[in-house]
Amino acid sequence: MAIARFKALELAQSRPTVPVKIPSEKVTDFYGSNTFNEEVMRSLLSPEAYLKITNAIEDGKKIDREAADEVAAAMKSWAISKGVTHYTHWFQPLTGTTAEKHDAFFDITGKGKAVEKFKGSALVQQEPDASSFPNGGIRSTFEARGYTAWDPSSPAFIMENVAGTATLCIPSVFVSYTGEALDYKTPLLKSSELIDRAATKVMNEYFNREVSKVTASVGVEQEYFLVDEALYNARPDLMMSGRTVFGHSPAKGQQLEDHYFGSIPPRVNAFMVDFELEALKLGMPVRTRHNEVAPAQFEVAPTFEEANLACDHNALLMDLMNKVASKHKMRVLFHEKPFAGINGSGKHNNWSLATNTGVNLLGPSTKPKENLRFLTFFVNTIKAVHDYADLLRASIATAGNEHRLGANEAPPAIVSIFIGTEMTRVLNDLENLSEMHDIKLEKGDNVYLRLGINKIPALLLDNTDRNRTSPFAFTGNKFEFRAVGSSANSAAPMTILNTIVANQLMQFREEVDVYLEKGIKKELAIVEVLKKYVKQSRKILFEGNGYSEEWAEEAKRRGLPNHKTTPEALKQYLDKSAIELFSKHGIFNEVEMHARYEIEIENYIKKIQIESRVAADLAINHIVSTSLKYQTQLVDNVRGQKEIGIDPQYFAPTIEIIKKISIYTSKINNLVELMTEARKEANNLENIGERAVIYSTTVKEYLEEIRYCVDKLELIVDDDEWPLPKYRELLLIR
Ligand code: ADP
Ligand code: MG
């Protein structure tokens, strides 16, 4: 018998629900209690230091040494009072996970006396041994230094570890000694500043002098799978690559659609309540929880926040979920496609722009004047996505997401925008407006009425139709980038989106100003430019079924890019226009763009390489060996039947099975050999891009072929002997 699998099954089926202690009935009693938030700062800092740090948070002003020392001292005493023993700069290197290096507060003086120490300098900057983080060739090994620097705009927090200890985590950026960004946060912060500048200018010049700041708001809906820990541990492929490389679809998958919004199983519910409690303590506004489409698939969504905070919180939430899951003897799968043939997971990054005066610039209104403002930001976003669709595609290109994009259940690899019937009508009207010089304004005329922009329904929110198949959709008062992978760091796509929209808003201003200089009325000038943008961006607007074959063909006719593979998509980072765009705005310089390309492409190669190795190992050492053993039993059986004179017609089907096992096992042996050869050849290639292409084509094709044979064998070989937990077991036991 396949002992490991059955032991795991037994364990998984007998798990009790882990009880969860709720600290208080009222969330307000503990919300943010593990963060060094405004309230704590106000109570612990002198008014001067408090002011300095508030300025740093709001306007990015530098904090002087004195104030930093005071903040550090306050942080230390606050943390120690909560049982914290260590501190760390918490950052997001390009590995895709978060990084920490814990230092003790505790120190020894020269005289051997123990003291608790944490200076402003340690708060502000640290030098982790950075040589083991990806850098895309930026740092040569002899200059393997980098530093992390405190980001005061994201509150420090306490992460509870196992065994009751806890660490003070200080959100930080991570840069090389030569100043290049080595993380996700640095460019995001730069892009937030950029869009603030660009959008505030547009507001001030055309709509409202009072606005002094515009922030990008982001709300990240996070999908994930949950499987029992014992079953997970019995699947080396899940453990090593995050996805199953083999597994036949279960008889009951998602076809009954009974899981979506169904009741949440008790063990899962306990896990959700638990991680949400911890998230709330860390000041993350988690709100919704529900089942997703596939069995064992779920979603969590917090309320939207300022982009930097939202992206930090999403990364932290993923960390937290991993930790809490292990307490509940479960594993969270953030992989975009852990199970072939079953719905994949993504993030939906909801994005909008908000002014410091409390206005959502992507929210339509009942007032015509405000609607011109809305249309301005709405159309400019569409134009930006139209012009830089390639970059958005590149920002979400990974090995995991490649399985999902273009598969028949996720937004396709073609970037298009869905805006709903109402907004389609509004844009049609706008485009069909007569030329500006034909609009004769009489004294007392209502310019908005004449322009036809008095007709936008105020409550789009309720009547925007939903189109689940669109990778980029307008949903009433925000755009939703849905093609982001579930394991991604949200900051990467948000950096791109902020940058391209900011760039577009700057261009918009230049074009409007040309008309203004000619003495044309402001409203008419704005409408004229928007009208042109609608015309120019037409081809990216698509309201139909994004999953259909017809759309792929239609998109091709329209000339929209369709980069199906990761290496193809990532190449856009090296495009001259992309490098120009990012260096012009100081988001990435050319060196950083190349580094990012290299890191992402290297990640890609490594991931497929791991999958390929683990698949080869499982195929040969688990599947082929088990299948041959079973085949021997069948051969013995047939021989026995013959011996006692059974009519051959009755064991002919068994002989067929024996043959099939021979066919599939020999195929697997050959394919594994060929796949290993292909990897070798690829690895010998000097050019990393070319290497990645071999992985994305030849190696992946072998993986698919091997999988086909293994999945066939799963249907033949005695269930008692099958070594790997099956899909039905992974997905339905909880
Ligand atoms: P859905 O119907 O798509 O699930 P929800 O209203 O539940 O939409 O919102 C999904 C996510 O979008 C949440 O994280 C929510 O906070 C966020 N969101 C709502 N409004 C905005 C906005 N103006 N800007 C950015 N994110 C938003
Ligand atoms: Mg949504």
mmCIF file with all atom_site columns, N, CA and C in Angstrom, residues 550-570:
data_model
loop_
_atom_site.group_PDB
_atom_site.id
_atom_site.type_symbol
_atom_site.label_atom_id
_atom_site.label_alt_id
_atom_site.label_comp_id
_atom_site.label_asym_id
_atom_site.label_entity_id
_atom_site.label_seq_id
_atom_site.pdbx_PDB_ins_code
_atom_site.Cartn_x
_atom_site.Cartn_y
_atom_site.Cartn_z
_atom_site.occupancy
_atom_site.B_iso_or_equiv
_atom_site.pdbx_formal_charge
_atom_site.auth_seq_id
_atom_site.auth_comp_id
_atom_site.auth_asym_id
_atom_site.auth_atom_id
_atom_site.pdbx_PDB_model_num
ATOM 1  N N  . GLU A 1 550 ? -12.836 33.917 -30.592 1.00 0.00 ? 550 GLU A N  1
ATOM 2  C CA . GLU A 1 550 ? -13.114 35.034 -31.508 1.00 0.00 ? 550 GLU A CA 1
ATOM 3  C C  . GLU A 1 550 ? -12.388 36.303 -31.051 1.00 0.00 ? 550 GLU A C  1
ATOM 4  N N  . TRP A 1 551 ? -12.287 36.476 -29.737 1.00 0.00 ? 551 TRP A N  1
ATOM 5  C CA . TRP A 1 551 ? -11.633 37.682 -29.233 1.00 0.00 ? 551 TRP A CA 1
ATOM 6  C C  . TRP A 1 551 ? -10.145 37.677 -29.595 1.00 0.00 ? 551 TRP A C  1
ATOM 7  N N  . ALA A 1 552 ? -9.516  36.521 -29.475 1.00 0.00 ? 552 ALA A N  1
ATOM 8  C CA . ALA A 1 552 ? -8.103  36.437 -29.835 1.00 0.00 ? 552 ALA A CA 1
ATOM 9  C C  . ALA A 1 552 ? -7.909  36.854 -31.297 1.00 0.00 ? 552 ALA A C  1
ATOM 10 N N  . GLU A 1 553 ? -8.840  36.388 -32.128 1.00 0.00 ? 553 GLU A N  1
ATOM 11 C CA . GLU A 1 553 ? -8.743  36.734 -33.561 1.00 0.00 ? 553 GLU A CA 1
ATOM 12 C C  . GLU A 1 553 ? -9.022  38.216 -33.794 1.00 0.00 ? 553 GLU A C  1
ATOM 13 N N  . GLU A 1 554 ? -10.074 38.681 -33.133 1.00 0.00 ? 554 GLU A N  1
ATOM 14 C CA . GLU A 1 554 ? -10.466 40.093 -33.260 1.00 0.00 ? 554 GLU A CA 1
ATOM 15 C C  . GLU A 1 554 ? -9.323  41.005 -32.772 1.00 0.00 ? 554 GLU A C  1
ATOM 16 N N  . ALA A 1 555 ? -8.716  40.621 -31.632 1.00 0.00 ? 555 ALA A N  1
ATOM 17 C CA . ALA A 1 555 ? -7.629  41.430 -31.074 1.00 0.00 ? 555 ALA A CA 1
ATOM 18 C C  . ALA A 1 555 ? -6.459  41.511 -32.052 1.00 0.00 ? 555 ALA A C  1
ATOM 19 N N  . LYS A 1 556 ? -6.232  40.396 -32.724 1.00 0.00 ? 556 LYS A N  1
ATOM 20 C CA . LYS A 1 556 ? -5.154  40.360 -33.707 1.00 0.00 ? 556 LYS A CA 1
ATOM 21 C C  . LYS A 1 556 ? -5.447  41.324 -34.850 1.00 0.00 ? 556 LYS A C  1
ATOM 22 N N  . ARG A 1 557 ? -6.695  41.293 -35.305 1.00 0.00 ? 557 ARG A N  1
ATOM 23 C CA . ARG A 1 557 ? -7.096  42.237 -36.364 1.00 0.00 ? 557 ARG A CA 1
ATOM 24 C C  . ARG A 1 557 ? -6.905  43.677 -35.908 1.00 0.00 ? 557 ARG A C  1
ATOM 25 N N  . ARG A 1 558 ? -7.221  43.916 -34.633 1.00 0.00 ? 558 ARG A N  1
ATOM 26 C CA . ARG A 1 558 ? -7.090  45.281 -34.113 1.00 0.00 ? 558 ARG A CA 1
ATOM 27 C C  . ARG A 1 558 ? -5.635  45.697 -33.889 1.00 0.00 ? 558 ARG A C  1
ATOM 28 N N  . GLY A 1 559 ? -4.763  44.701 -33.938 1.00 0.00 ? 559 GLY A N  1
ATOM 29 C CA . GLY A 1 559 ? -3.356  45.009 -33.707 1.00 0.00 ? 559 GLY A CA 1
ATOM 30 C C  . GLY A 1 559 ? -2.981  45.094 -32.234 1.00 0.00 ? 559 GLY A C  1
ATOM 31 N N  . LEU A 1 560 ? -3.769  44.460 -31.394 1.00 0.00 ? 560 LEU A N  1
ATOM 32 C CA . LEU A 1 560 ? -3.420  44.441 -29.960 1.00 0.00 ? 560 LEU A CA 1
ATOM 33 C C  . LEU A 1 560 ? -2.394  43.350 -29.694 1.00 0.00 ? 560 LEU A C  1
ATOM 34 N N  . PRO A 1 561 ? -1.415  43.627 -28.848 1.00 0.00 ? 561 PRO A N  1
ATOM 35 C CA . PRO A 1 561 ? -0.414  42.598 -28.562 1.00 0.00 ? 561 PRO A CA 1
ATOM 36 C C  . PRO A 1 561 ? -1.013  41.442 -27.756 1.00 0.00 ? 561 PRO A C  1
ATOM 37 N N  . ASN A 1 562 ? -0.488  40.247 -27.990 1.00 0.00 ? 562 ASN A N  1
ATOM 38 C CA . ASN A 1 562 ? -0.933  39.067 -27.242 1.00 0.00 ? 562 ASN A CA 1
ATOM 39 C C  . ASN A 1 562 ? 0.307   38.252 -26.892 1.00 0.00 ? 562 ASN A C  1
ATOM 40 N N  . HIS A 1 563 ? 0.975   38.666 -25.816 1.00 0.00 ? 563 HIS A N  1
ATOM 41 C CA . HIS A 1 563 ? 2.200   37.974 -25.416 1.00 0.00 ? 563 HIS A CA 1
ATOM 42 C C  . HIS A 1 563 ? 1.841   36.817 -24.499 1.00 0.00 ? 563 HIS A C  1
ATOM 43 N N  . LYS A 1 564 ? 1.840   35.622 -25.066 1.00 0.00 ? 564 LYS A N  1
ATOM 44 C CA . LYS A 1 564 ? 1.366   34.475 -24.285 1.00 0.00 ? 564 LYS A CA 1
ATOM 45 C C  . LYS A 1 564 ? 2.395   33.982 -23.286 1.00 0.00 ? 564 LYS A C  1
ATOM 46 N N  . THR A 1 565 ? 3.662   34.078 -23.647 1.00 0.00 ? 565 THR A N  1
ATOM 47 C CA . THR A 1 565 ? 4.655   33.529 -22.725 1.00 0.00 ? 565 THR A CA 1
ATOM 48 C C  . THR A 1 565 ? 5.348   34.642 -21.946 1.00 0.00 ? 565 THR A C  1
ATOM 49 N N  . THR A 1 566 ? 5.910   34.245 -20.815 1.00 0.00 ? 566 THR A N  1
ATOM 50 C CA . THR A 1 566 ? 6.589   35.192 -19.937 1.00 0.00 ? 566 THR A CA 1
ATOM 51 C C  . THR A 1 566 ? 7.821   35.821 -20.594 1.00 0.00 ? 566 THR A C  1
ATOM 52 N N  . PRO A 1 567 ? 8.702   35.022 -21.205 1.00 0.00 ? 567 PRO A N  1
ATOM 53 C CA . PRO A 1 567 ? 9.884   35.639 -21.826 1.00 0.00 ? 567 PRO A CA 1
ATOM 54 C C  . PRO A 1 567 ? 9.502   36.693 -22.864 1.00 0.00 ? 567 PRO A C  1
ATOM 55 N N  . GLU A 1 568 ? 8.445   36.404 -23.627 1.00 0.00 ? 568 GLU A N  1
ATOM 56 C CA . GLU A 1 568 ? 7.973   37.330 -24.640 1.00 0.00 ? 568 GLU A CA 1
ATOM 57 C C  . GLU A 1 568 ? 7.471   38.621 -23.978 1.00 0.00 ? 568 GLU A C  1
ATOM 58 N N  . ALA A 1 569 ? 6.685   38.451 -22.927 1.00 0.00 ? 569 ALA A N  1
ATOM 59 C CA . ALA A 1 569 ? 6.105   39.607 -22.244 1.00 0.00 ? 569 ALA A CA 1
ATOM 60 C C  . ALA A 1 569 ? 7.190   40.451 -21.576 1.00 0.00 ? 569 ALA A C  1
ATOM 61 N N  . LEU A 1 570 ? 8.159   39.792 -20.954 1.00 0.00 ? 570 LEU A N  1
ATOM 62 C CA . LEU A 1 570 ? 9.186   40.524 -20.198 1.00 0.00 ? 570 LEU A CA 1
ATOM 63 C C  . LEU A 1 570 ? 10.100  41.355 -21.092 1.00 0.00 ? 570 LEU A C  1
#
